Structures are given as structure tokens and as C-alpha cells.
Amino acid sequence: MRRLVTLFALLCLTVPFGISIAGCGKKTPVTFCTGDSGPIVGQVKTITLAPTIYGISLNAGEFGTSPTASAADCHGGAVTISSYTWAIRQQDVGLVDVVPTTGRLCAGTWNRNTGGGIPNFTVCTPATRAGTAQITATAGGATSNTLPIFVHPVVTSIVVGPPSTNCSTDLATNCCAFSTVGGTTAPTATGDFTGTSCLSQNVTGQLAARVFAGSGAGTQNITCTRTGTDAAGNPLFAPFVGHVSWSQTDSTIVTIDENGIATAKNPGSTIVNASVSNASSTNGYFSTCPPMSITLSTPNTMPPPGAITVNQNNTQPLVATVTDTKGVTLNGVNVTFVSTTPSTLPSGGSSGVTPIFPGAGAITAVCLPPTCNPSPLSEVGLFGNGLPIVSNQIVVNTPGSNSTLLYAASTGSRELVALDLFTNSVGTPVRLPYVPNSMAITTDGSTLYLGSSTELMVVSTARTAVTGEFQSAPGTVLAVSPDGTTVVVADPTRQTVSLVTASGTTNSINTYGGLGTHAQFSPDSGTVYIAAGSQLIVHSSFTGWTSIPLPVNAVDVSLATPQVAAFLAGSTTTARGYCPITSVSGSGDNASTTNQFYPDTGLAAPAADRISATNDGNHVLGATVTPVPTLSDTNVTLVNKNDRCPQSGETPQQVTGKPLFTGAISGVTATAITALPTASDSSLAFVTYLGTGGILPSYTFAGTGVGTPGAIKLSGTAVAPVSGVFSSDNGTFFTGTSGDNLIHLITRGSNGFSDTSTLNPQITTDAGASATVDLLAQHPRKTS
């Protein structure tokens, strides 16, 4: 028993002691900033209010949010503060007031204990004077830096412009920099930003703002306040409204630091703004000098104008050297490389060009707004910004021959047939939902678009099956963009043209009024030109929809290479340039422009129902049936073809034409010219038509000289070639013919082209009759 009592006593003494020791062991050890005593790590040592130098700008009577406060310990580590106590200097009473617990500011005096149910710190009585107050925050025994609060009359406007050169008569932000400058001559950056010219890439320029209060005759420049003179008697100025904040719409063109130093980046112009006290500036503009020229070259090869030979699947490097209007070579400019024959010669970009099939084509580097040298529409043409620039062409020949995947359809049948010329096989007809009235293929050959009076039909060539039906887009397919994303559909019933972006089973439509007949995209897919009778309709990713009234109705359109001019067929063949005619009003930073987009370039060529511009940019071929079937060839010269667009005051872009050939198409009686298919190497063109004659008219080009008309006798019972398309290697011309409803293969041989064979696509109408193939599309196919 005694042993139990002794054990119990020991437990009572030892257990609490053990617990006490364990409890002490869990306490966090104290770490002092230095030594064994003094300030402790984790406790507040400093409080910083931001913006530390520039402070806060307030209109008289304006509320201001609490300044940004951050606390740190002796080692600079962040310390969390639950609340600060805010205060102002005694001499600042009436100028600025602050809510002690939140730091909310009033440019005047807060209400306190006003009764009537009005909460404290909700009404700000405006300050009756201007000046600079100071505010502080305290917490944990530490006090912050003093933060300046600039109180001033209500800002009514801010004007962005060049720095002041005489601060005594023209106050601007460069006069009252926070590192107060004196004298009458303001400092500038490495460039001279005057608002009357552009700055070259990587050059810096000083922007300045002028801040005003009041209106009319009572307007005052309140940007700075004069504080006295220096030892030489020059005036000294200090900030009055506080710090002006800068911003730009497009940081790829210019970046602006907190002091208004602008650094020019890529070519273009953009809106810049200055703001202070809830007031923003009127729009100012900054211009990075545009390209004057783009020179495209191919390392280790003969320079232009000689063509280069690049074998299939080999890569030829390309170098685009861009020089701005001040002679500075630019880096990183977002030029676009375009190809005249993207199905065989993809543009490839700056890494080089790699032909994927034999054929011929030309590569050009273009700087096209809005992706290159952009500009606000109100400033297009000022200093050359907002204007396109085109390089020289690099002609690429890729030896060899292709086979072809040929797609045949008829406006009299619901059947679509694929023909493989490598295996000489005719595919099983695809049954279309409706009879098509038109057909176009994407550059990559993956998709066929067929128009009808009921809907737009989409066919996958890989599956040879209808994969999309869009009843919201009935009409005729006029064109497909080179990148395959957009289809132009004209609806004669509603008299509209629509840009249809189709993806899978969905589509989006952008519609404009007008009865379009033919259309062509620019090689970069950014612009489409639509011939629509009394108007030329243009849609550009830069300017949107534009309608240009025409003195002569346009029935067809074809683009010069790469897109410097759009040629329009009609009773007179005319041309519209892609360089606007710019007029400048105002001067300096107040300058603005008005532009006549897509102006007439002065060309007057023979009448045509259908036209075709050659890829070499030298010819516009036209054909008409009125009064008799006639063919014409005009040698065109594109002024500014390899140069920048003219600026204000310079001679507008022009296209001159020299008639080379005009003659009747012998042996043909035609009611309509259906097309003028032209070889991608600009060597030859054919004429397809509705009518009789049993021949396929041709025209062989001869550089810039007079070409040679000709004709190929169609075999068998063929009456007229109603449709046609060249193979990608230009070795074969496929033409659908009336009379026999076959496809004739016009093949190049040692003595020129001749009708060598025919294919029977076996397309039939719903009644079982043979149908004429008047819709053809092709895509190259490898021969092995």
C-alpha cells in the first residue's frame, strides 16, 4: 500500500513538469535583426507609399482612392498590416483630407458629424486653393514616406504633342519634370519628335503633354507652376497637376515610359494618350517610319530578274531586306510572303520557299496593313503609314510533271465526279443535295465549295462526300480565299454578296449589298475584290467593306501580281489601284488625312466580258462576244509596282496600257465567254465559251511583246469548250465540252498543245441524260 502511495506522489510531481517542458519546446524562437536585442525580424520597420515620386493628382473636390501601402521588416521581408492610420500635415488642412482608417482622399474637406443621416466621409467640399499636400501612413510604430498629393482646378483637356522649346511661353510636361529642369530650352531624347515626321526603328523621342483647365477665353495651361529662377535668371518650374500617365494603343509600334520617352518599334502609326486626374488627352499620334522599299533576294543564287530553279521538296532560303523612308534597315518587320501558285509553291515565309509539286510561280514579300505598317484610318497616308509596300518578285521554276486529281460537275446535274489521272480511274458519282451553279476548290485541295439557289454545299475531297450544307448562304460561289478560310457567295435573289467562313457544320456570314458576278482574293487572303455592275465592292481586313461607284459597269475582275491593281472588264477595261489618294489637313500633331481608297489608275483598255491578268504582271487578256467574238492583249505597266505608295502631294498610282493585239476569234460563234484560263507561268491562255465552232482558241504570250493567237481543233463531236482548267505543272489543259459531254485533255508536246485524249465522267441528269461538264476544278497529285 505504501508503495502505491509513493508511486502516485511521484506521478503527480513529474507529469506536470514534463508537460511544462514540452510546452516550452513548441514556442517560436525570437530572431532579432542584429544581436540579441532590439528590432525583431517580422516586425514593421518601413512603410512605403506608392507612387513614391509622382504622387497622386486630384481635381478640386475629387475623391481619391487610398494610396498603395506596403510594409517591410528589417530584412526587407513583407509584413502584413491589418490597418493603417492615415494623416496629413496641419498646413494641408483644407487642401486635402483623408479618412484616417482607410486612406480615402478628398481634394478638399470631408464631412464629419454633419447629421441628417449623412454618413461621415461621404461628402467632399472642394478645396478653394491649389497646391501640393503630403500624406503619411503609420502602423506598428513605423511611419511611411510622405506622398505628394497635387490639388488643382478641374482638368478640362490634355493635348499631346512635341516637347516645349520655350517653357516661359509654352508650358509642357517636359518643363516641369519631377527632377525640375530650368531654362527655356527643353531636353529631348535621341530622336527629334516634333509631330511633323516619323522616327526610325529603335530611335527614342520625348513626348509632352499640355494640361488645361477652364474653357473658352478662360482656358489656362496648368501643366506646371513657376517656382522662381536659377542663378542665371532662367525660370524654374515645378509640377502643378502632378504626374501624367502615358499609354499607346499598339505597343508593337511604340512603347512609352513613365516620363513620356517613346521608343519606335515596328513601322506604323498608333494613337497615344496622356491622362491625369480622370482626364484623358485628345488623341495624339506616333509614327514609326514606314518601309520605303523591300528587296527580296535568294542567297547563293542568281539575283532577279533571272528565274531560279528549285527542285521539289528542296528549300530555297529567302531574305527580305526592308529599308524605311529615312534609309534605315529595319528588323523584325511583319512582311507577308505570297505566291502566285500556292498549290505547288507555298509561300513558306522568311524561312524559305519549298515547292511541293513541279510547276512555276513567283514569290513576293508584301507589307500590308493592318498586319504590317498599320495606321488609324484617320491617319492613313500620313508619313506613309497605313500604306502597302511590295517587293520585287522571285520567279521559281520546279522541274518535273504532276498528275492531277480532277473534279467534274455540271449545272445540269446533281452528280459530282472525282477523276484520278494517275490511275486513270473515274470515281463513283457523289449525289449532291441540289444542282450546283458554281464550284471552287481550296488551295490545299481539301475542300470543294459548290453554290446553288438553295444552299452552299461543302464537299470533303478526302472522303468525296458532302460534309456541310449552309442554307443561310444560297447563291453562286465566286471565289475561295487562298488560305481556305473564306468563301464569297453572291445571291442574285437578295442581291447580296457574303463572306462565308465555314468550319465543320457551322458558318459565319458577313453580308454586303450588291449583285456580284466575279471576285478574286489578294494572295494574302486579306482583301477580296468583287465586280458588281455599277460598283466595285472591296472587303479588306484593314478598311472593312468599301463600295466604289464605277462610271463603266464591271462584269469581271482580275488582279495584277501580287495585288497592286484590280482590272475590271466592261465596255472599257479599267483598273483600280490599291494605293489610296491621300489628302492631309492640318499640320504637326493636328494633322489628319482623308483618303480616296481604290482610285482609278487611268487605264483604258479594250472592251471585255472576261479578263485575265498574267502572273508576271505584264498582260491583261480580254475577250468579248460583242459585236463578234474578239480577243485583246494589253501590255500594262504598273507604276509603283515595286515601290511604296505615293504620299500626299505625289503623283497618284497609275497603270498605263499599251495595246498589243486585238483580233476576231476566227471560226467561233459564241453567245458568252465563260473564262480565260491562263497558265501560271504566263506562257499561254485559252478561251472557253458557249456556242459553236469545235475549236479551243488560244493565245501565246511573248514577254512584253505581241503574242500569237491560235486554235486547237477539238476531236470527235465536241461543239464548244465550255469550261477549262490548267494542270498545276501547266502541261495539260482540261476542258469540258458540249456536243459530246466529255473532258478533253489538251496536252503539251514538242509541237505545242494538241487534243490528245478524252475522259468520260459519266455525269447524268435526274432524267438519266448525259450532262455537259461546265464545272471543273483540279489539284496536283504526286506521280509516285
PDB file of C-alpha atoms in Angstrom, residues 579-582 599-601 639-640 643-656:
ATOM      1  CA  CYS A 579      -2.730  52.850-103.195  1.00  0.00           C
ATOM      2  CA  PRO A 580      -5.193  55.433-101.857  1.00  0.00           C
ATOM      3  CA  ILE A 581      -5.014  59.077-102.855  1.00  0.00           C
ATOM      4  CA  THR A 582      -4.237  60.902 -99.617  1.00  0.00           C
ATOM      5  CA  PRO A 599      -8.880  55.050-107.043  1.00  0.00           C
ATOM      6  CA  ASP A 600      -8.993  54.836-110.834  1.00  0.00           C
ATOM      7  CA  THR A 601      -5.463  54.471-112.187  1.00  0.00           C
ATOM      8  CA  VAL A 639       3.727  52.495-111.653  1.00  0.00           C
ATOM      9  CA  ASN A 640       4.862  51.903-108.040  1.00  0.00           C
ATOM     10  CA  ASP A 643       7.831  50.690-104.548  1.00  0.00           C
ATOM     11  CA  ARG A 644       5.879  52.355-101.801  1.00  0.00           C
ATOM     12  CA  CYS A 645       2.551  54.025-102.476  1.00  0.00           C
ATOM     13  CA  PRO A 646       2.681  57.745-103.292  1.00  0.00           C
ATOM     14  CA  GLN A 647       2.244  60.100-100.360  1.00  0.00           C
ATOM     15  CA  SER A 648       0.188  63.269-100.255  1.00  0.00           C
ATOM     16  CA  GLY A 649       1.276  65.678-102.963  1.00  0.00           C
ATOM     17  CA  GLU A 650       2.968  62.998-105.059  1.00  0.00           C
ATOM     18  CA  THR A 651       1.652  61.657-108.352  1.00  0.00           C
ATOM     19  CA  PRO A 652      -1.059  59.049-107.627  1.00  0.00           C
ATOM     20  CA  GLN A 653      -0.506  55.439-108.583  1.00  0.00           C
ATOM     21  CA  GLN A 654      -1.009  54.874-112.302  1.00  0.00           C
ATOM     22  CA  VAL A 655      -1.390  51.930-114.665  1.00  0.00           C
ATOM     23  CA  THR A 656      -0.528  52.555-118.274  1.00  0.00           C
TER      24      THR A 656
END
